[in-house]
Amino acid sequence: MGTTGTVREGRGPVRYGPLAPDMGLPALPELVAELAAAAGQTSPEEPGGGPVLREAACGYWSRRGLPAHPQEVAAAAGAQPLLLALLAAHGGDVLMPRPHPASWAPQARLLGRAFFPVPTPAECGGVPDLYALLETVRRVRAEGGAPRLLLLSIADDPTGTVAPPELLREACEAAVGEGLHIISDETWRDTLHRPHETVPLSPAEMWPDDVTVFSDLAGALTPASWPAAVARFPATEVGARRRARTLDHLTALGALVAGPVAAAAARALDEPPGVTARVAAAAALHARVAGAVHHIVLTAGALARPPRAGRHLYADFGPLRRGLAARGVGDSMELEEFLGERLGIPVPGGHRFGDELGALRVRLATGPLLGSTPEQRMESLTDVEPLELPHVAEALSILTAALGEPP
């Protein structure tokens, strides 16, 4: 990282912002073959995705209780341009939970859109606290604002939690009652750690006319280096107009899905046995590693909600503030640097997710703990006891030492 004066650039600018937690595994050979077979395609997909990709997305959502028609679906070259286009198509001020994915606030800033973070309930991240949401809407309107959108995520980055159905229902009912349209980020819904015990409820099941769903396929289905994301719009006249505006914005951005990527993405969305087996195996692996990391965090005296989805957890080092202060760590930027140097991997601070700078919170990802080579990562995926593999055990030992150093 470069420096300017005495300020490290990596602490602030968006270009150094954290990406979503990576899967940490080699691409599925079945999807690599699909991509390679389409490598001769020289043109991108049409704006919003071609018919094959959109049909595949409809099948994916239908299997999850969200039937859709291809004319109600749009695809883009990645979640960031798709969300940017969605925000631009809707207009108005934006509400989002705090903390929230690192990419959300920059999208609103790019549009010059006012956005307002709302605290989350104690049980989970990803959705706003009911009473905090109502108070924020009241305050924004009293100050002359026009709140029209609520962003939320049913399975959350950065906290790794899943919103209980009753809390999700309360927040969405309040939002719809206040005239807000909901954009539901469901990127992580297929990464549940205990899929038979956790219910990933979509707001679109309850309020189909008031919810737009979008998902980054890199959450569970495809490598992050193959950018593809899909959105499902309400089956209403208003939904059709917003989809049309979204396609206009995607065209202006040039966010068209590459032909070979579209072929692989459609295959992944069709969910053949090989894809579903990999998704399940990867989720189970990250669940095991996340459980170990959670235990290490608690043993060190920090706090963290038990991770329920994804490849990450959100740790609060507030209880260790005195000892960290003796080491020159007083805020999340300094904690990010402190832990990053000791672990040798990115450990983004809570300030990158909209949290208070003074809060000593970081997101810990599990992907970097699976091994440093493709062979080690595949061994982590296939071994019946991945935590006992030497490279995984060593990574966990380094984490234990870094968090457990005496003040």
Short mmCIF file of C-alpha atoms in Angstrom, two decimals:
data_model
loop_
_atom_site.label_atom_id
_atom_site.label_comp_id
_atom_site.label_asym_id
_atom_site.label_seq_id
_atom_site.Cartn_x
_atom_site.Cartn_y
_atom_site.Cartn_z
CA MET A 1 0.00 0.00 0.00
CA GLY A 2 1.18 3.48 -0.83
CA THR A 3 1.29 6.34 1.61
CA THR A 4 0.46 10.01 1.44
CA GLY A 5 2.23 12.03 4.10
CA THR A 6 1.77 10.19 7.35
CA VAL A 7 -1.67 8.77 6.56
CA ARG A 8 -1.84 5.23 5.23
CA GLU A 9 -4.05 5.16 2.14
CA GLY A 10 -5.29 1.69 2.97
CA ARG A 11 -7.25 3.00 5.91
CA GLY A 12 -9.75 5.06 4.00
CA PRO A 13 -10.27 5.10 0.22
CA VAL A 14 -12.91 2.87 -1.28
CA ARG A 15 -10.39 1.17 -3.58
CA TYR A 16 -8.84 -0.41 -0.50
CA GLY A 17 -12.19 -1.34 1.00
CA PRO A 18 -12.75 -5.00 1.89
CA LEU A 19 -14.32 -7.34 -0.61
CA ALA A 20 -16.95 -9.86 0.41
CA PRO A 21 -15.48 -12.90 2.20
CA ASP A 22 -14.05 -15.22 -0.43
CA MET A 23 -14.95 -18.88 -0.68
CA GLY A 24 -11.26 -19.82 -0.48
CA LEU A 25 -11.77 -22.89 -2.69
CA PRO A 26 -10.82 -23.75 -6.29
CA ALA A 27 -13.55 -23.28 -8.88
CA LEU A 28 -15.83 -26.27 -9.40
CA PRO A 29 -14.51 -28.22 -12.46
CA GLU A 30 -18.05 -28.60 -13.82
CA LEU A 31 -18.42 -24.83 -13.98
CA VAL A 32 -14.90 -24.31 -15.32
CA ALA A 33 -15.79 -26.66 -18.20
CA GLU A 34 -18.97 -24.67 -18.89
CA LEU A 35 -16.99 -21.43 -18.93
CA ALA A 36 -14.34 -22.91 -21.21
CA ALA A 37 -16.91 -24.27 -23.64
CA ALA A 38 -18.33 -20.76 -24.04
CA ALA A 39 -14.95 -19.02 -24.20
CA GLY A 40 -15.35 -18.42 -27.93
CA GLN A 41 -18.27 -16.06 -27.37
CA THR A 42 -17.13 -12.58 -28.35
CA SER A 43 -20.18 -10.56 -27.30
CA PRO A 44 -21.55 -9.90 -23.82
CA GLU A 45 -25.09 -10.70 -22.78
CA GLU A 46 -27.81 -8.19 -23.58
CA PRO A 47 -28.56 -5.61 -20.87
CA GLY A 48 -30.15 -7.43 -17.95
CA GLY A 49 -28.92 -10.83 -19.12
CA GLY A 50 -29.91 -13.19 -21.90
CA PRO A 51 -32.95 -15.49 -21.80
CA VAL A 52 -31.03 -18.59 -20.70
CA LEU A 53 -29.49 -16.83 -17.71
CA ARG A 54 -32.77 -15.21 -16.69
CA GLU A 55 -34.67 -18.50 -17.03
CA ALA A 56 -32.09 -20.18 -14.82
CA ALA A 57 -32.52 -17.43 -12.22
CA CYS A 58 -36.30 -17.96 -12.31
CA GLY A 59 -35.83 -21.66 -11.63
CA TYR A 60 -33.45 -20.92 -8.76
CA TRP A 61 -35.94 -18.57 -7.08
CA SER A 62 -38.93 -20.81 -7.75
CA ARG A 63 -37.25 -23.62 -5.84
CA ARG A 64 -37.08 -21.20 -2.90
CA GLY A 65 -40.72 -20.24 -2.95
CA LEU A 66 -40.25 -17.09 -5.05
CA PRO A 67 -41.73 -17.78 -8.50
CA ALA A 68 -40.61 -15.36 -11.19
CA HIS A 69 -40.94 -14.69 -14.92
CA PRO A 70 -37.86 -13.85 -17.02
CA GLN A 71 -39.31 -10.37 -17.64
CA GLU A 72 -39.13 -9.77 -13.89
CA VAL A 73 -35.42 -10.63 -13.67
CA ALA A 74 -32.24 -8.71 -14.45
CA ALA A 75 -28.60 -9.81 -14.36
CA ALA A 76 -25.46 -7.71 -14.18
CA ALA A 77 -21.70 -8.07 -14.07
CA GLY A 78 -21.45 -8.11 -10.30
CA ALA A 79 -23.43 -7.09 -7.24
CA GLN A 80 -22.00 -3.56 -6.96
CA PRO A 81 -23.18 -2.24 -10.35
CA LEU A 82 -26.48 -4.06 -9.93
CA LEU A 83 -27.13 -2.44 -6.55
CA LEU A 84 -26.05 0.94 -7.92
CA ALA A 85 -28.56 0.57 -10.75
CA LEU A 86 -31.31 -0.52 -8.35
CA LEU A 87 -30.75 2.48 -6.09
CA ALA A 88 -30.72 4.84 -9.05
CA ALA A 89 -33.95 3.34 -10.38
CA HIS A 90 -35.84 3.84 -7.13
CA GLY A 91 -34.81 7.30 -5.94
CA GLY A 92 -35.23 8.75 -2.46
CA ASP A 93 -33.24 8.51 0.75
CA VAL A 94 -31.90 5.11 1.79
CA LEU A 95 -32.04 3.37 5.17
CA MET A 96 -29.71 0.49 5.97
CA PRO A 97 -28.82 -1.49 9.09
CA ARG A 98 -25.62 -0.76 11.00
CA PRO A 99 -23.32 -2.54 10.44
CA HIS A 100 -23.86 -3.24 6.73
CA PRO A 101 -21.87 -4.68 3.81
CA ALA A 102 -18.90 -2.50 2.94
CA SER A 103 -20.15 -1.79 -0.59
CA TRP A 104 -23.57 -0.38 0.34
CA ALA A 105 -22.68 3.10 1.56
CA PRO A 106 -20.29 3.85 -1.34
CA GLN A 107 -23.10 3.09 -3.81
CA ALA A 108 -25.36 5.65 -2.16
CA ARG A 109 -22.50 8.19 -2.07
CA LEU A 110 -21.80 7.72 -5.78
CA LEU A 111 -25.41 8.68 -6.48
CA GLY A 112 -25.27 11.63 -4.10
CA ARG A 113 -28.04 9.93 -2.16
CA ALA A 114 -28.61 10.54 1.55
CA PHE A 115 -28.43 7.35 3.58
CA PHE A 116 -29.18 6.68 7.22
CA PRO A 117 -27.83 3.74 9.26
CA VAL A 118 -30.25 2.11 11.69
CA PRO A 119 -29.13 0.01 14.69
CA THR A 120 -29.83 -3.71 14.56
CA PRO A 121 -31.48 -5.84 17.27
CA ALA A 122 -29.31 -7.68 19.78
CA GLU A 123 -30.13 -11.05 18.24
CA CYS A 124 -28.73 -10.51 14.75
CA GLY A 125 -27.41 -8.16 12.12
CA GLY A 126 -28.75 -7.52 8.64
CA VAL A 127 -32.14 -6.07 9.63
CA PRO A 128 -32.97 -2.87 11.51
CA ASP A 129 -34.40 -2.81 14.99
CA LEU A 130 -38.13 -2.14 14.69
CA TYR A 131 -38.31 0.89 16.99
CA ALA A 132 -35.05 2.36 15.73
CA LEU A 133 -36.36 2.07 12.18
CA LEU A 134 -39.60 3.90 13.00
CA GLU A 135 -37.73 6.62 14.88
CA THR A 136 -35.25 7.08 12.02
CA VAL A 137 -38.05 7.42 9.46
CA ARG A 138 -39.79 9.97 11.69
CA ARG A 139 -36.61 11.97 12.21
CA VAL A 140 -35.61 11.98 8.54
CA ARG A 141 -39.04 13.21 7.49
CA ALA A 142 -39.05 15.86 10.20
CA GLU A 143 -35.73 17.13 8.82
CA GLY A 144 -37.15 17.36 5.30
CA GLY A 145 -35.83 14.07 3.95
CA ALA A 146 -37.66 11.54 1.79
CA PRO A 147 -36.97 7.99 3.02
CA ARG A 148 -38.08 5.57 0.30
CA LEU A 149 -35.79 2.56 0.44
CA LEU A 150 -34.71 0.04 3.05
CA LEU A 151 -31.73 -2.17 2.34
CA LEU A 152 -31.45 -5.34 4.40
CA SER A 153 -29.86 -8.78 4.27
CA ILE A 154 -31.54 -11.92 5.60
CA ALA A 155 -28.17 -13.66 6.03
CA ASP A 156 -25.67 -11.00 6.88
CA ASP A 157 -22.29 -9.66 5.97
CA PRO A 158 -20.48 -8.65 8.15
CA THR A 159 -22.00 -10.36 11.19
CA GLY A 160 -22.51 -13.87 9.80
CA THR A 161 -25.95 -14.04 11.44
CA VAL A 162 -29.39 -14.93 10.06
CA ALA A 163 -32.40 -12.81 10.94
CA PRO A 164 -35.06 -14.77 12.87
CA PRO A 165 -38.35 -14.79 10.92
CA GLU A 166 -40.24 -12.86 13.61
CA LEU A 167 -37.71 -10.00 13.69
CA LEU A 168 -37.55 -9.86 9.92
CA ARG A 169 -41.35 -9.77 9.72
CA GLU A 170 -41.61 -6.95 12.28
CA ALA A 171 -39.02 -4.78 10.52
CA CYS A 172 -40.47 -5.36 7.05
CA GLU A 173 -44.04 -4.76 8.19
CA ALA A 174 -42.99 -1.45 9.69
CA ALA A 175 -41.04 -0.47 6.57
CA VAL A 176 -43.90 -1.28 4.22
CA GLY A 177 -46.33 0.50 6.53
CA GLU A 178 -44.15 3.62 6.25
CA GLY A 179 -44.17 3.43 2.46
CA LEU A 180 -40.61 2.14 2.05
CA HIS A 181 -39.64 -0.23 -0.74
CA ILE A 182 -37.38 -3.05 0.46
CA ILE A 183 -34.29 -4.26 -1.37
CA SER A 184 -33.36 -7.63 0.10
CA ASP A 185 -29.76 -8.81 -0.33
CA GLU A 186 -29.96 -12.61 -0.29
CA THR A 187 -26.39 -13.33 -1.35
CA TRP A 188 -25.65 -15.56 1.65
CA ARG A 189 -28.90 -17.53 1.97
CA ASP A 190 -27.29 -20.70 0.55
CA THR A 191 -24.37 -20.65 3.00
CA LEU A 192 -26.28 -21.61 6.14
CA HIS A 193 -24.18 -23.46 8.69
CA ARG A 194 -27.13 -25.51 9.96
CA PRO A 195 -29.56 -25.60 7.03
CA HIS A 196 -31.98 -27.95 8.78
CA GLU A 197 -32.26 -25.70 11.82
CA THR A 198 -32.23 -22.21 10.28
CA VAL A 199 -35.09 -20.72 8.26
CA PRO A 200 -33.95 -18.14 5.64
CA LEU A 201 -37.20 -16.24 5.12
CA SER A 202 -37.31 -13.73 2.25
CA PRO A 203 -39.35 -10.54 2.66
CA ALA A 204 -40.59 -11.13 -0.89
CA GLU A 205 -42.55 -14.14 0.37
CA MET A 206 -44.58 -11.88 2.63
CA TRP A 207 -44.75 -8.63 0.64
CA PRO A 208 -44.24 -9.62 -3.01
CA ASP A 209 -45.28 -6.20 -4.36
CA ASP A 210 -42.96 -4.24 -2.09
CA VAL A 211 -39.67 -6.17 -2.26
CA THR A 212 -36.89 -6.42 -4.83
CA VAL A 213 -34.48 -9.31 -4.24
CA PHE A 214 -30.89 -9.39 -5.41
CA SER A 215 -28.08 -11.87 -5.01
CA ASP A 216 -24.38 -11.99 -5.82
CA LEU A 217 -23.70 -15.45 -7.23
CA ALA A 218 -20.26 -15.36 -5.63
CA GLY A 219 -21.99 -15.89 -2.31
CA ALA A 220 -22.34 -19.63 -2.85
CA LEU A 221 -22.40 -20.57 -6.53
CA THR A 222 -19.53 -19.09 -8.55
CA PRO A 223 -16.01 -17.71 -7.98
CA ALA A 224 -15.74 -14.02 -7.19
CA SER A 225 -13.57 -13.58 -10.31
CA TRP A 226 -16.60 -14.37 -12.50
CA PRO A 227 -18.78 -11.33 -11.71
CA ALA A 228 -22.49 -12.09 -11.95
CA ALA A 229 -25.48 -11.02 -9.89
CA VAL A 230 -29.24 -11.27 -10.40
CA ALA A 231 -32.28 -9.30 -9.24
CA ARG A 232 -35.96 -10.24 -9.03
CA PHE A 233 -38.51 -7.45 -9.33
CA PRO A 234 -42.14 -7.39 -8.14
CA ALA A 235 -44.67 -8.62 -10.72
CA THR A 236 -46.40 -5.23 -10.88
CA GLU A 237 -46.53 -2.29 -13.27
CA VAL A 238 -44.33 -0.32 -10.90
CA GLY A 239 -41.90 -3.26 -10.73
CA ALA A 240 -41.76 -3.38 -14.54
CA ARG A 241 -40.97 0.33 -14.77
CA ARG A 242 -38.23 0.04 -12.15
CA ARG A 243 -36.75 -2.93 -13.96
CA ALA A 244 -36.70 -0.91 -17.19
CA ARG A 245 -34.91 1.96 -15.44
CA THR A 246 -32.48 -0.50 -13.88
CA LEU A 247 -31.62 -1.87 -17.34
CA ASP A 248 -31.03 1.69 -18.57
CA HIS A 249 -28.57 2.28 -15.75
CA LEU A 250 -26.81 -1.06 -16.30
CA THR A 251 -26.42 -0.19 -19.98
CA ALA A 252 -24.96 3.20 -19.11
CA LEU A 253 -22.54 1.53 -16.70
CA GLY A 254 -21.56 -1.14 -19.22
CA ALA A 255 -22.33 -3.73 -16.54
CA LEU A 256 -23.17 -6.50 -19.01
CA VAL A 257 -22.46 -10.10 -18.07
CA ALA A 258 -19.65 -11.64 -20.15
CA GLY A 259 -20.89 -14.46 -22.40
CA PRO A 260 -18.72 -17.21 -20.91
CA VAL A 261 -19.54 -16.08 -17.36
CA ALA A 262 -23.25 -16.10 -18.21
CA ALA A 263 -23.00 -19.70 -19.40
CA ALA A 264 -21.31 -20.81 -16.17
CA ALA A 265 -23.69 -18.72 -14.04
CA ALA A 266 -26.75 -20.24 -15.72
CA ARG A 267 -25.37 -23.71 -15.10
CA ALA A 268 -24.78 -22.89 -11.44
CA LEU A 269 -28.29 -21.45 -11.06
CA ASP A 270 -29.75 -24.65 -12.54
CA GLU A 271 -28.22 -26.41 -9.50
CA PRO A 272 -27.20 -29.78 -10.93
CA PRO A 273 -26.07 -32.37 -8.36
CA GLY A 274 -22.40 -31.40 -8.60
CA VAL A 275 -23.16 -27.78 -7.81
CA THR A 276 -25.48 -28.52 -4.89
CA ALA A 277 -22.95 -30.97 -3.44
CA ARG A 278 -20.17 -28.37 -3.59
CA VAL A 279 -22.38 -25.66 -2.06
CA ALA A 280 -23.33 -27.95 0.83
CA ALA A 281 -19.76 -29.15 1.39
CA ALA A 282 -18.35 -25.62 1.33
CA ALA A 283 -20.98 -24.37 3.78
CA ALA A 284 -20.25 -27.26 6.14
CA LEU A 285 -16.50 -26.62 5.97
CA HIS A 286 -16.81 -22.91 6.69
CA ALA A 287 -19.24 -23.70 9.51
CA ARG A 288 -16.62 -25.92 11.17
CA VAL A 289 -13.87 -23.33 10.80
CA ALA A 290 -16.12 -20.45 11.86
CA GLY A 291 -17.09 -22.39 14.97
CA ALA A 292 -13.42 -22.79 15.85
CA VAL A 293 -12.73 -19.10 15.24
CA HIS A 294 -15.71 -18.14 17.38
CA HIS A 295 -14.35 -20.27 20.24
CA ILE A 296 -10.92 -18.62 19.91
CA VAL A 297 -12.47 -15.14 19.96
CA LEU A 298 -14.48 -15.87 23.10
CA THR A 299 -11.52 -17.52 24.82
CA ALA A 300 -9.45 -14.40 24.17
CA GLY A 301 -12.08 -12.37 26.05
CA ALA A 302 -13.72 -10.71 23.04
CA LEU A 303 -17.37 -10.98 22.02
CA ALA A 304 -19.09 -12.29 18.88
CA ARG A 305 -22.50 -13.58 17.95
CA PRO A 306 -22.39 -17.26 16.94
CA PRO A 307 -21.98 -17.35 13.14
CA ARG A 308 -24.94 -18.92 11.33
CA ALA A 309 -24.10 -18.31 7.67
CA GLY A 310 -21.33 -17.21 5.36
CA ARG A 311 -17.57 -17.32 5.70
CA HIS A 312 -17.03 -14.76 8.42
CA LEU A 313 -17.92 -13.51 11.87
CA TYR A 314 -17.90 -10.12 13.54
CA ALA A 315 -15.79 -9.80 16.66
CA ASP A 316 -16.06 -7.07 19.28
CA PHE A 317 -12.83 -6.42 21.20
CA GLY A 318 -14.42 -3.80 23.45
CA PRO A 319 -13.86 -5.91 26.60
CA LEU A 320 -10.11 -5.82 25.83
CA ARG A 321 -9.97 -2.07 25.31
CA ARG A 322 -7.59 -1.34 28.19
CA GLY A 323 -5.00 -3.86 27.09
CA LEU A 324 -5.27 -2.81 23.46
CA ALA A 325 -4.90 0.85 24.42
CA ALA A 326 -1.55 -0.02 26.02
CA ARG A 327 -0.50 -1.28 22.57
CA GLY A 328 -1.64 1.91 20.85
CA VAL A 329 -4.97 0.54 19.63
CA GLY A 330 -7.85 2.88 20.34
CA ASP A 331 -10.22 2.55 17.40
CA SER A 332 -11.23 0.13 14.66
CA MET A 333 -8.71 1.50 12.14
CA GLU A 334 -5.87 0.80 14.54
CA LEU A 335 -7.33 -2.58 15.46
CA GLU A 336 -7.53 -3.49 11.75
CA GLU A 337 -3.86 -2.65 11.35
CA PHE A 338 -2.84 -4.33 14.61
CA LEU A 339 -4.49 -7.67 13.80
CA GLY A 340 -3.69 -7.55 10.10
CA GLU A 341 0.03 -7.29 10.82
CA ARG A 342 -0.07 -10.21 13.26
CA LEU A 343 -2.20 -12.50 11.12
CA GLY A 344 -0.87 -11.60 7.70
CA ILE A 345 -4.40 -11.45 6.26
CA PRO A 346 -6.93 -8.63 5.86
CA VAL A 347 -8.95 -8.02 9.03
CA PRO A 348 -11.25 -5.13 8.09
CA GLY A 349 -12.38 -2.91 10.93
CA GLY A 350 -15.95 -2.09 11.76
CA HIS A 351 -15.63 1.45 10.39
CA ARG A 352 -15.67 -0.09 6.92
CA PHE A 353 -19.14 -1.49 7.62
CA GLY A 354 -20.66 1.73 8.90
CA ASP A 355 -19.93 1.03 12.55
CA GLU A 356 -18.68 3.68 14.97
CA LEU A 357 -14.95 4.33 14.61
CA GLY A 358 -14.45 4.07 18.35
CA ALA A 359 -15.97 0.58 18.51
CA LEU A 360 -13.25 -2.07 18.51
CA ARG A 361 -14.86 -4.44 16.00
CA VAL A 362 -13.49 -6.41 13.05
CA ARG A 363 -14.72 -8.95 10.54
CA LEU A 364 -12.80 -12.22 10.62
CA ALA A 365 -12.99 -14.35 7.48
CA THR A 366 -12.59 -18.13 7.38
CA GLY A 367 -11.45 -18.48 3.76
CA PRO A 368 -7.78 -17.56 4.41
CA LEU A 369 -7.58 -20.31 7.07
CA LEU A 370 -8.25 -23.16 4.61
CA GLY A 371 -4.76 -23.28 3.16
CA SER A 372 -2.37 -21.33 0.95
CA THR A 373 -2.50 -23.57 -2.15
CA PRO A 374 -5.36 -25.04 -4.22
CA GLU A 375 -4.29 -28.50 -3.07
CA GLN A 376 -4.48 -27.59 0.61
CA ARG A 377 -7.88 -25.95 0.15
CA MET A 378 -9.30 -28.97 -1.62
CA GLU A 379 -7.91 -31.17 1.13
CA SER A 380 -9.71 -28.96 3.65
CA LEU A 381 -12.93 -29.44 1.70
CA THR A 382 -12.72 -33.22 1.41
CA ASP A 383 -11.17 -34.27 4.72
CA VAL A 384 -13.57 -35.57 7.35
CA GLU A 385 -11.67 -33.68 10.09
CA PRO A 386 -10.52 -30.45 8.43
CA LEU A 387 -9.61 -28.77 11.72
CA GLU A 388 -6.97 -31.43 12.32
CA LEU A 389 -5.17 -30.88 9.02
CA PRO A 390 -1.72 -29.37 9.67
CA HIS A 391 -2.27 -26.23 7.58
CA VAL A 392 -5.67 -25.49 9.14
CA ALA A 393 -4.45 -26.26 12.65
CA GLU A 394 -1.45 -23.96 12.13
CA ALA A 395 -3.67 -21.12 10.88
CA LEU A 396 -5.93 -21.47 13.91
CA SER A 397 -2.90 -21.58 16.18
CA ILE A 398 -1.60 -18.31 14.70
CA LEU A 399 -5.01 -16.75 15.27
CA THR A 400 -5.06 -17.99 18.86
CA ALA A 401 -1.61 -16.53 19.52
CA ALA A 402 -2.48 -13.19 17.90
CA LEU A 403 -5.68 -12.77 19.91
CA GLY A 404 -4.34 -14.24 23.11
CA GLU A 405 -1.18 -12.16 23.51
CA PRO A 406 -1.08 -10.73 27.02
CA PRO A 407 -1.58 -6.97 27.23
#
